[in-house]
Coordinates of C-alpha atoms and ligand atoms in Angstrom, one line a residue:
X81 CA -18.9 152.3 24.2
X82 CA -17.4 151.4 20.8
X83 CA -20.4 149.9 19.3
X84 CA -22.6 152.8 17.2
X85 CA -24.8 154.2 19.6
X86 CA -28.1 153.7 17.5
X87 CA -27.4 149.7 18.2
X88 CA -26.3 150.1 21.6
X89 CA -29.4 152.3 23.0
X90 CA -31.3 149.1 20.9
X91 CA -29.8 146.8 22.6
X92 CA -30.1 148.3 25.8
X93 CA -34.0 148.8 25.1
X94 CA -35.7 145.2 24.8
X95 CA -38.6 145.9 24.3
X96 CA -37.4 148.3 21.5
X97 CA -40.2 150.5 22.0
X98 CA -40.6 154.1 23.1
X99 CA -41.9 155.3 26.0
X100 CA -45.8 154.9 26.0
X101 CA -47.3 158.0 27.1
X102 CA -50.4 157.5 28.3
X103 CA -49.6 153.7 29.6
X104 CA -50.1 153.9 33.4
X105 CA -48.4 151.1 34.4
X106 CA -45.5 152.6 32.6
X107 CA -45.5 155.6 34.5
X108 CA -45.4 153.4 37.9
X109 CA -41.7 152.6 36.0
X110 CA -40.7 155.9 35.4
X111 CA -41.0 157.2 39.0
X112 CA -39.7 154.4 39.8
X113 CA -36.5 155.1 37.8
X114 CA -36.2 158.4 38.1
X115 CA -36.3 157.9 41.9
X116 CA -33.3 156.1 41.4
X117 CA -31.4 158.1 39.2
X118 CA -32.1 161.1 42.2
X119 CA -31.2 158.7 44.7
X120 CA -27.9 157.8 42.5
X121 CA -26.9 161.7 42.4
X122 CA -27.6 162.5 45.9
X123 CA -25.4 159.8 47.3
X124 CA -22.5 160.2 44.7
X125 CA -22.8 164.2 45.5
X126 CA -20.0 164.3 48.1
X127 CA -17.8 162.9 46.0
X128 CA -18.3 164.3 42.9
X129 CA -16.3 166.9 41.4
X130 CA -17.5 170.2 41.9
X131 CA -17.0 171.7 38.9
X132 CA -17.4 169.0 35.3
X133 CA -15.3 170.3 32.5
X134 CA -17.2 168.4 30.5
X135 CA -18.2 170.3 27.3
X136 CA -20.6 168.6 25.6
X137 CA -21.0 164.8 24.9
X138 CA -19.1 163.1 22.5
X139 CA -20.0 162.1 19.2
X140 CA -20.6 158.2 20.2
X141 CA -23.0 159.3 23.4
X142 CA -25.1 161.8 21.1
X143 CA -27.6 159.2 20.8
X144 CA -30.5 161.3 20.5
X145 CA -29.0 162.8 16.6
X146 CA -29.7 159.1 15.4
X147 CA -32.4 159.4 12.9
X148 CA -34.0 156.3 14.1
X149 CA -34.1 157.2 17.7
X150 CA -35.3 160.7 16.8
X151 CA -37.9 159.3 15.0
X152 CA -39.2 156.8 17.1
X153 CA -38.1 157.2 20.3
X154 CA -36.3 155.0 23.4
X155 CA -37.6 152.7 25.9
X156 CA -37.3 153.7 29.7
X157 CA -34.5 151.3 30.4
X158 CA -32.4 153.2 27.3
X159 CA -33.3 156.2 28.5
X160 CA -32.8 155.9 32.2
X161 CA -29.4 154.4 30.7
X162 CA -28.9 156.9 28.9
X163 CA -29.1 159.8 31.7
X164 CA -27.0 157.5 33.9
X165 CA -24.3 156.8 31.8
X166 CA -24.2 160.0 29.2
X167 CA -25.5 163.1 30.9
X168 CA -24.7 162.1 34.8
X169 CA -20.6 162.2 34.4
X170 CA -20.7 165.3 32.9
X171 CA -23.0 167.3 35.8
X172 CA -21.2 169.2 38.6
X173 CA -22.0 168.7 42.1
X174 CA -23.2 172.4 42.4
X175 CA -25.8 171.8 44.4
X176 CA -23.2 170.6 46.7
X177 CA -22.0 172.4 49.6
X178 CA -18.3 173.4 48.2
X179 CA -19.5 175.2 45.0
X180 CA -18.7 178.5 46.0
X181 CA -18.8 180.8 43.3
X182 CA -20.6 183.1 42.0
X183 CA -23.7 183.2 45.1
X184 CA -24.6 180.3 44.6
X185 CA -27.8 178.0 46.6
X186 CA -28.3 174.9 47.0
X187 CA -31.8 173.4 47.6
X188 CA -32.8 172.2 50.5
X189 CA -35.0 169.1 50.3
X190 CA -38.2 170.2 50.7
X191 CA -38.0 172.9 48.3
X192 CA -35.8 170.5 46.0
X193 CA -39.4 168.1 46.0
X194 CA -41.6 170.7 46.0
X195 CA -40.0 172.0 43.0
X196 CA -40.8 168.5 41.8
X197 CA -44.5 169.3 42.4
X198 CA -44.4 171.9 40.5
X199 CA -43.9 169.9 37.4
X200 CA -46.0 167.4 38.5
X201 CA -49.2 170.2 39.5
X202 CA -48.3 171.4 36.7
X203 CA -50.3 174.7 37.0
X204 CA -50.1 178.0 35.2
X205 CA -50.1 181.4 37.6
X206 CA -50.7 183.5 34.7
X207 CA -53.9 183.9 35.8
X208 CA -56.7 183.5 38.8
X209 CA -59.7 181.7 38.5
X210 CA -59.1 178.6 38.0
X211 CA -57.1 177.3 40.7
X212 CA -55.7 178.1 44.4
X213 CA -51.8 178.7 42.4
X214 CA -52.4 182.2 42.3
X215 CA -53.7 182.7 46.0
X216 CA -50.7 180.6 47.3
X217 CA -48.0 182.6 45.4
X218 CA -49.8 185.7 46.9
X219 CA -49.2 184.3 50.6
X220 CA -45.8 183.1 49.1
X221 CA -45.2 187.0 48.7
X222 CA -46.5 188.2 52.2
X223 CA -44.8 185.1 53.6
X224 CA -41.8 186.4 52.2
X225 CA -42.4 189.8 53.4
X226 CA -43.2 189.3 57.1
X227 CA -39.6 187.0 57.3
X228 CA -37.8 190.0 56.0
X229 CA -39.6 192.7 58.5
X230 CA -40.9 194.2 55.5
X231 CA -44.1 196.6 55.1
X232 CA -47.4 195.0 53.6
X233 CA -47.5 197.9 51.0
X234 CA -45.0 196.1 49.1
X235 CA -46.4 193.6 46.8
X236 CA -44.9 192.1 43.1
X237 CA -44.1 188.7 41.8
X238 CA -41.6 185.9 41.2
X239 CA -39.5 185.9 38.4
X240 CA -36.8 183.9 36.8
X241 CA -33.8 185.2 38.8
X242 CA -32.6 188.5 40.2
X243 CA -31.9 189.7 36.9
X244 CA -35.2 189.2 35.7
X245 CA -36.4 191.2 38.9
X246 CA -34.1 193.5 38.1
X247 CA -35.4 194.2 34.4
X248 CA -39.0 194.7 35.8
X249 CA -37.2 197.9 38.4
X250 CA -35.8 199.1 35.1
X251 CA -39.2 198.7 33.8
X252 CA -40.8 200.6 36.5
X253 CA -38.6 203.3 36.8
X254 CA -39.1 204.4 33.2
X255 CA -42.7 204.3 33.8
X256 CA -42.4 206.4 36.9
X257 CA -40.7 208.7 34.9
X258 CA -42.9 208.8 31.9
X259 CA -45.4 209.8 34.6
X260 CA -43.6 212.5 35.9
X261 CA -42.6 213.8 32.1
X262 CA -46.3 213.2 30.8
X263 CA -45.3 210.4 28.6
X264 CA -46.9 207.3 29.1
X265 CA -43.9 204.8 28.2
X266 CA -45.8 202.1 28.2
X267 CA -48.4 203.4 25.2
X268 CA -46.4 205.7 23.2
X269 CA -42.4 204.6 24.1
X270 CA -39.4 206.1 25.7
X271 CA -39.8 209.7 23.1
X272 CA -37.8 212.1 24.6
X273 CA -37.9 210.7 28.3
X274 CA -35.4 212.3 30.1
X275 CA -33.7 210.0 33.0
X276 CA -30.6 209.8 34.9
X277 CA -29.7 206.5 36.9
X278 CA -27.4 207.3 39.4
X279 CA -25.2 203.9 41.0
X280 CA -21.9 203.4 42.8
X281 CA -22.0 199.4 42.5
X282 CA -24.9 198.5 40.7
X283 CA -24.3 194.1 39.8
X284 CA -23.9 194.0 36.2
X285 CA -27.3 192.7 35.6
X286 CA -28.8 195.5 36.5
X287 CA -26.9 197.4 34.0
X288 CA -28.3 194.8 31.3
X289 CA -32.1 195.6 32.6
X290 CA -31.4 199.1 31.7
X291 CA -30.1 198.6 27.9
X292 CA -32.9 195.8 27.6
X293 CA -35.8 198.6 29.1
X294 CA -34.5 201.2 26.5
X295 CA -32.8 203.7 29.1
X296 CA -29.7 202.6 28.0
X297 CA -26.1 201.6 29.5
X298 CA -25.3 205.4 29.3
X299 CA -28.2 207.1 31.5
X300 CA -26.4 205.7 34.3
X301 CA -24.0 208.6 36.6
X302 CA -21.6 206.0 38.5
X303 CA -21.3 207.6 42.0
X304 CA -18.1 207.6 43.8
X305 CA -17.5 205.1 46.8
X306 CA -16.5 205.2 50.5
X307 CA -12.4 204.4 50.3
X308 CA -11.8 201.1 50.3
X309 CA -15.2 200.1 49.6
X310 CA -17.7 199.4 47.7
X311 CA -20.1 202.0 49.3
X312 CA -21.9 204.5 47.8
X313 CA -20.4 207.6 48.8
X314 CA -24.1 209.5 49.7
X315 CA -22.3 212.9 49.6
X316 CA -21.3 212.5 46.1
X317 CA -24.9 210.8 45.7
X318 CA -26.4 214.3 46.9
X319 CA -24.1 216.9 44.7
X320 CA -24.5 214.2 41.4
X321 CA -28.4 214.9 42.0
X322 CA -28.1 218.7 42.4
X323 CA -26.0 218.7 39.7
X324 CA -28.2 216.9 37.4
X325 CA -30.2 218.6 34.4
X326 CA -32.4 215.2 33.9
X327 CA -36.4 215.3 34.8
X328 CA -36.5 212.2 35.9
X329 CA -33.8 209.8 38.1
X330 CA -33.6 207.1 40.1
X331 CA -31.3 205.5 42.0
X332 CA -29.8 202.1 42.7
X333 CA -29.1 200.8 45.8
X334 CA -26.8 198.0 46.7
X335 CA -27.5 195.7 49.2
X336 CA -24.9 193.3 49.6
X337 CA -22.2 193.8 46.7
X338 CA -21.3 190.3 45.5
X339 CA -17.7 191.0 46.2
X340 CA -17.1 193.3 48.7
X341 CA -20.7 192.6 50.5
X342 CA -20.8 196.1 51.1
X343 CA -24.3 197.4 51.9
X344 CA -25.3 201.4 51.0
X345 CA -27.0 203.9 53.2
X346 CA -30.4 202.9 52.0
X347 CA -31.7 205.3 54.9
X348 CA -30.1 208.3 53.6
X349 CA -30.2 207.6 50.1
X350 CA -34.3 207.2 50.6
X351 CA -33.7 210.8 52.0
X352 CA -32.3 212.2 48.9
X353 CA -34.4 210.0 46.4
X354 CA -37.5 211.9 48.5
X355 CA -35.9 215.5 47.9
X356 CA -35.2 214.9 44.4
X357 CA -38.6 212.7 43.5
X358 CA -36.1 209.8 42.2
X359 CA -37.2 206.5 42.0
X360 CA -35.4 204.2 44.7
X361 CA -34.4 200.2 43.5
X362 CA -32.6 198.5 46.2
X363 CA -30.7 195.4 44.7
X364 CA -30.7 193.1 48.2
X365 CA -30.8 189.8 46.3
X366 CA -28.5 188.3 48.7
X367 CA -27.9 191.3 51.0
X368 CA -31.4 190.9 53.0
X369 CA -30.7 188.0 54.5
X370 CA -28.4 190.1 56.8
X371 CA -31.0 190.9 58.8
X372 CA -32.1 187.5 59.8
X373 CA -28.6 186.9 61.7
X374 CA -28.6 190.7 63.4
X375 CA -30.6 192.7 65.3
X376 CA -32.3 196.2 64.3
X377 CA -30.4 198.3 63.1
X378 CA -29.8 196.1 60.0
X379 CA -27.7 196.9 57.1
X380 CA -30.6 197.1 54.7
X381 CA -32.1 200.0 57.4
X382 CA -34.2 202.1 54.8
X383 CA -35.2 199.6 52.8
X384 CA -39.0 200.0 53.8
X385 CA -38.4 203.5 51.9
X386 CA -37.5 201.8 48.9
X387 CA -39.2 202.0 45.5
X388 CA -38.7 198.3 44.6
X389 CA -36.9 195.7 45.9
X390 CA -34.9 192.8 44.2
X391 CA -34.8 189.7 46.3
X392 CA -33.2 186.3 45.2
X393 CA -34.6 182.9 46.6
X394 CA -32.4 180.7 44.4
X395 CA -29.2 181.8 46.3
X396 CA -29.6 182.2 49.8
X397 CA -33.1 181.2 50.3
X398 CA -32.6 177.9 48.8
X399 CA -34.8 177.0 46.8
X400 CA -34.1 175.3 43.1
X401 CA -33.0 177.4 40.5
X402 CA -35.1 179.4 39.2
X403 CA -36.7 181.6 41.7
X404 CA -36.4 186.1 42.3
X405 CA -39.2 187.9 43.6
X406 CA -39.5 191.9 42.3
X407 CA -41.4 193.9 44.9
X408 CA -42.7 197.2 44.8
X409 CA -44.6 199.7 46.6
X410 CA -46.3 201.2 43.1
X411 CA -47.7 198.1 41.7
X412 CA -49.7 200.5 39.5
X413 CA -46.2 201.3 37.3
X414 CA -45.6 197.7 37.0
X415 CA -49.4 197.0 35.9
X416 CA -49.2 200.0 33.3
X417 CA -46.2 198.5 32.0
X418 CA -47.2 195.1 31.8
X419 CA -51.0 194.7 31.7
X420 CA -52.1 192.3 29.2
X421 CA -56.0 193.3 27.8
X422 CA -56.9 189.7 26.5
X423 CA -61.0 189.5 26.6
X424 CA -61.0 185.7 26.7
X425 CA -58.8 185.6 30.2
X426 CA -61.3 185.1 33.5
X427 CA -60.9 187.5 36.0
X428 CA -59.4 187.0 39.3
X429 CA -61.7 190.0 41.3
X430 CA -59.6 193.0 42.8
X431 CA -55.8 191.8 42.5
X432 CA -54.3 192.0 39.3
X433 CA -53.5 188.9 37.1
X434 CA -50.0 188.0 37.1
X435 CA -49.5 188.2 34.0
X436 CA -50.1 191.8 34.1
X437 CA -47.2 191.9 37.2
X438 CA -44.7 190.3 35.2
X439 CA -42.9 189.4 31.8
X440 CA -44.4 185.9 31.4
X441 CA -48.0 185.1 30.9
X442 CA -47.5 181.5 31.3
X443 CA -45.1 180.6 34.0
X444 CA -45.0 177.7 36.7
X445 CA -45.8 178.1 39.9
X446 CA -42.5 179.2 41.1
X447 CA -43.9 180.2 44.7
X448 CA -44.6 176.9 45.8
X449 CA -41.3 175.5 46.2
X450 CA -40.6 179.4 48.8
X451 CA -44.1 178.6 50.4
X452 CA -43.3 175.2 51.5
X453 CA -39.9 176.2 52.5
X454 CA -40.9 178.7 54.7
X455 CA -43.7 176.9 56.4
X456 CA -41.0 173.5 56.6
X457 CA -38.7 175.5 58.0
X458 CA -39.6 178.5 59.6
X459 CA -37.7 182.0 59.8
X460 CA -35.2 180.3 62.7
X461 CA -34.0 177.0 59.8
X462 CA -33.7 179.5 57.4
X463 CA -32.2 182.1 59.9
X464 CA -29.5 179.2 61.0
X465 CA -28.4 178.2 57.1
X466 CA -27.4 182.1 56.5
X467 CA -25.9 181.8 60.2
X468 CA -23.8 178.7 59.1
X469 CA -22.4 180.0 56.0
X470 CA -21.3 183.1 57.8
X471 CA -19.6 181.5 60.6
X472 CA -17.9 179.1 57.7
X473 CA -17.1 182.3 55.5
X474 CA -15.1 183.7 58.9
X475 CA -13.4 180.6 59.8
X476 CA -12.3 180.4 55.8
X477 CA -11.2 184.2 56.1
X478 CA -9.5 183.8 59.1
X479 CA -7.6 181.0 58.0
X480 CA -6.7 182.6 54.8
X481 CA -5.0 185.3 57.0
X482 CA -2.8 183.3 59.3
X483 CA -1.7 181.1 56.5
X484 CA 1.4 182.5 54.9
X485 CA 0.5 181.2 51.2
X486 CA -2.5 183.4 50.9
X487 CA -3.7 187.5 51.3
X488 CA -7.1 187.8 52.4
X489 CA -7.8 191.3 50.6
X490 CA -10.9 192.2 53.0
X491 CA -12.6 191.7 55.8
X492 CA -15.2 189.1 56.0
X493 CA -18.4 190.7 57.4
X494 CA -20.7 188.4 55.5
X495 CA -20.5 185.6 53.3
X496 CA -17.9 186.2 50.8
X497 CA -14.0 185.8 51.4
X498 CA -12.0 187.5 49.2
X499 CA -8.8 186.7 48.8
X500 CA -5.7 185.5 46.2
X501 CA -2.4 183.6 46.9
X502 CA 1.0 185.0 47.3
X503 CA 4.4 184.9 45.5
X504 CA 7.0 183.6 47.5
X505 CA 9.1 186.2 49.0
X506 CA 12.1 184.9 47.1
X507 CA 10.1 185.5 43.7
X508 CA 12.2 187.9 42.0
X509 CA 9.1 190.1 40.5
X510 CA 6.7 191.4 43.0
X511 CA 4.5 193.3 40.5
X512 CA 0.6 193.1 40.2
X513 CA 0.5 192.0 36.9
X514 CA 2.3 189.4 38.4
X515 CA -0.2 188.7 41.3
X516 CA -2.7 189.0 39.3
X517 CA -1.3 186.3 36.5
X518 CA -0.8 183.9 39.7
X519 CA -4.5 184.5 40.7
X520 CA -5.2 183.4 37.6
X521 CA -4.0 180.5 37.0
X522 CA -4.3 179.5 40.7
X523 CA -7.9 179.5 40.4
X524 CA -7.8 177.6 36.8
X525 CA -5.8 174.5 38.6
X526 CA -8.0 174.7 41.8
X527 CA -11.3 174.8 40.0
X528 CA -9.9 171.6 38.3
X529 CA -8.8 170.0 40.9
X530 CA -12.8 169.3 41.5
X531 CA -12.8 169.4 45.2
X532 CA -13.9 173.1 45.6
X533 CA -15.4 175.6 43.1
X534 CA -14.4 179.5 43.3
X535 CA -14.7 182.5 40.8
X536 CA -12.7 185.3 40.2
X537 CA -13.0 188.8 40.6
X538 CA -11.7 192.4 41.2
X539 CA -11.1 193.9 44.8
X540 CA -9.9 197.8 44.4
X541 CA -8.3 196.8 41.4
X542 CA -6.6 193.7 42.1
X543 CA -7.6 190.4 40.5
X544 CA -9.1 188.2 43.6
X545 CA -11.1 185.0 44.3
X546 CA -14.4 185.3 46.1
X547 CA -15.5 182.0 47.8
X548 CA -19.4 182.7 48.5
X549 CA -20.9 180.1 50.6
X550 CA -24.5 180.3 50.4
X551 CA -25.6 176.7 50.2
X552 CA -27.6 175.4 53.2
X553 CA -25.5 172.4 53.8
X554 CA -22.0 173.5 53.7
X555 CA -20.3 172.3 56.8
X556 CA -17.1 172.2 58.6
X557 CA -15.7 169.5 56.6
X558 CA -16.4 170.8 53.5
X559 CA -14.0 173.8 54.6
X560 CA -11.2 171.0 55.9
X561 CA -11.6 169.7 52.3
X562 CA -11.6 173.3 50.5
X563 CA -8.6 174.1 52.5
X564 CA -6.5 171.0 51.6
X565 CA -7.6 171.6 47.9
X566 CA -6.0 175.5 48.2
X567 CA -2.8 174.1 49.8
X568 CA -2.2 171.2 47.5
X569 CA -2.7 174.0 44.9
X570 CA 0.0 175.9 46.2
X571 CA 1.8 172.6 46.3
X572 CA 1.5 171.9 42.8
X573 CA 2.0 175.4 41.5
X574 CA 5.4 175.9 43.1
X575 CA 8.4 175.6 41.3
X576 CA 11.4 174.2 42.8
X577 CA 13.0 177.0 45.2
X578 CA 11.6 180.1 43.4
X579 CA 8.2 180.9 42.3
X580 CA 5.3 180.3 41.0
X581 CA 4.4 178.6 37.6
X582 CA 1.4 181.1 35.8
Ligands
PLP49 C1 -26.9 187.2 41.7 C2 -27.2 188.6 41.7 C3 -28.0 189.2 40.7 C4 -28.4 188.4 39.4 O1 -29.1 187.3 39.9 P1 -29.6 186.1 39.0 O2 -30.5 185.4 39.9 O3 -28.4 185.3 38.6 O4 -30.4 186.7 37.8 C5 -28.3 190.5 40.7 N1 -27.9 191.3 41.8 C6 -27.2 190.8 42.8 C7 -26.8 191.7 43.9 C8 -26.8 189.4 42.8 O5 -26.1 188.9 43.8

């Protein structure tokens, strides 16, 4: 490592040539290598950390700034090298199954290698005609319809993330407004388009999707919640509608809060949204998945009712990053709002193109990797992940509770445990901005330890931890490793006799 990279990456490289694109023998080598390198990362995953705190590479492994190498390129030895020695150490094992913050999936391996296909295929769903893409992203759709109980009158398409999906409900409901208001957003802009959002949790994403469709942060009315919850209080819902002088409104439903995992009326909301002509988005990116594991009557009840739907398949579906799915029942708002009229595009008969369904013209074929997975594995594999990381979540939160080092703030009903360590009882200061300065820098040293991976939040106030397990292959020794990484935490953060170092 102390030789200049330049000569190093040389050296490495004998042939001291780049990679020859079009040489086929070549490309034998590459998959070859890059076979390797997968198999490399898959078998060190158990034991790497979770979490890299890596920032960038240094200045002697930024090869790729020589002048030389930019100019001409590496061989496939340098480069494999390269990825194996520079870019590898500093990746976190988050596809791993202790990286639970944030909702976070893993992939499962045949979605992991169908995603491979994708690049390989290489197709573009933009639009139909020229390839079977397009057809299988439609059964992708209905695929993912019929495992969620859902009615065939809802129809959309994938995009980047939940966010993304998100954006396009935004999208919609300004159209759906214009409509109502005579403005047709889409051709001649927001104008004077009056519309009230009404929300009790909404995930902050879907608060960015409003200031990026032009409605703006402010439209939205936050509704009260159910004590102790994070609930939509539909009461509240009902008199904030009665009471409001906008046109048009709409209303956002949680399914499954990331923190709480707290699931709104969607029944009776869809009652009120049907007396008040508001548009209904049900944010259930993680949240449908509940019904999978239950029986009728689910939590998402009422979603059928719904507007448009945000669904997620990168978290608990599995499936690489990055996959969402928007669906609607008025594909017409999201075609006004996103047709493209480009003569020289062949048309795909009766369905619309997707690129007039979506952001993107050019995407990849991002339904592939959900098509496969649901064929692979049917509705019961997919049915006993979500099943797995909830009887984990439990056993965690149950834990948490007996053990006198640690508050678990809320139940566990789903997936997330919510929790955050105590002060001893001989700690002199008892105070909240106390607890909260412990959470803190509990979570800082456990996150570093590298053995588990957790993110912080707020519970009614407090500073928490959530631990969301959502990756298919999280088992029970993952937990017996997470819980010796939160008790050597409390180890190491004691201070002799009396409390805790912040
Ligand atoms: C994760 C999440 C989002 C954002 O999803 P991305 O895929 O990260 O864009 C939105 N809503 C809910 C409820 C989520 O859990």
């Amino acid at each position: 490592m102390n030789r200049p990279n330049e000569q190093r990456l040389l050296k490495m490289d004998k042939r001291v040539e780049a990679v020859n694109m079009d040489d086929w023998a070549q490309l034998q080598q590459l998959q070859n290598h890059f076979l390797q390198l997968n198999q490399a990362f898959f078998e060190g995953l158990n034991d790497r950390p979770v979490a890299s705190h890596k920032k960038c590479l240094k200045e002697d492994e930024q090869h790729l700034n020589q002048p030389k190498i930019l100019e001409n390129g590496v061989g496939i030895d340098a480069l494999i090298q390269h990825i194996h020695d520079d870019i590898f150490p500093g990746l976190s094992a988050s596809r791993g199954g202790r990286y639970w913050g944030f909702v976070t999936g893993g992939a499962t391996p045949v979605a992991t290698f169908a995603d491979w296909l994708v690049s390989s295929l290489d197709q573009n769903v933009s639009k139909g005609g020229d390839s079977i893409a397009t057809d299988i992203e439609r059964l992708a759709l209905r695929a993912l319809c019929e495992v969620f109980e859902l009615p065939s009158h809802f129809t959309g398409t994938f995009t980047t993330g939940a966010t993304a999906a998100n954006f396009l409900a935004a999208i919609c409901a300004r159209q759906f407004a214009g409509h109502q208001q005579n403005i047709n957003v889409a051709q001649d802009g927001l104008g004077h388009l009056s519309l009230e959002v009404f929300s009790a949790t909404p995930h902050a994403s879907m608060i960015k999707s409003l200031r990026l469709a032009g409605i703006g942060q402010k439209a939205v009315t936050y509704v009260s919640t159910i004590d102790g919850s994070e609930k939509m209080d539909v009461e509240a819902l009902a008199s904030a509608l009665s009471r409001s002088q906008a046109t048009s409104k709409c209303v956002i439903a949680s399914a499954g809060t990331v923190t709480g995992t707290d699931f709104d009326d969607i029944m009776a909301i869809a009652r009120l949204c049907q007396e008040y002509n508001a548009w209904l988005h049900v944010d259930a990116a993680f949240g449908l998945f509940e019904r999978l594991v239950t029986e009728p009557p689910y939590q998402t009840q009422g979603i059928e009712l719904a507007d448009s739907i945000t669904l997620d398949c990168h978290k608990w579906l599995n499936v690489p990053y990055d996959c969402g799915v928007y669906l609607t029942r008025h594909p017409r708002h999201l075609y006004d709002s996103c047709h493209v009229p480009a003569p020289y595009l062949i048309q795909d008969g009766e369905e619309p193109d997707f690129m007039s369904l979506g952001m993107e013209n050019s995407r990849r074929f991002r339904g592939l990797p959900v098509y496969l997975s649901i064929l692979a594995y049917g509705k019961a594999g997919i049915r006993a992940g979500v099943k797995n990381n909830i009887d984990l979540s439990q056993a965690l939160a149950a834990w948490l509770d007996r053990c006198e080092h640690f508050e678990l703030l809320h139940p566990c009903r789903l997936n997330v445990v919510v929790f955050r360590p105590l002060l001893p009882k001989e700690g002199e200061c008892d105070q909240e901005k106390k607890l909260d300065d412990v959470c803190n820098a509990f979570l800082q040293k456990l996150n570093q330890d590298g053995r588990v991976f957790m993110t912080p939040g707020q519970w009614q106030g407090k500073t928490c931890i959530r631990a969301a397990l959502s990756n298919w292959g999280t088992t029970q020794d993952d937990l017996t490793i997470a819980q010796q990484a939160l008790m050597d935490t409390i180890e190491k953060m004691k201070i002799r006799g009396s409390g805790f170092a912040s």
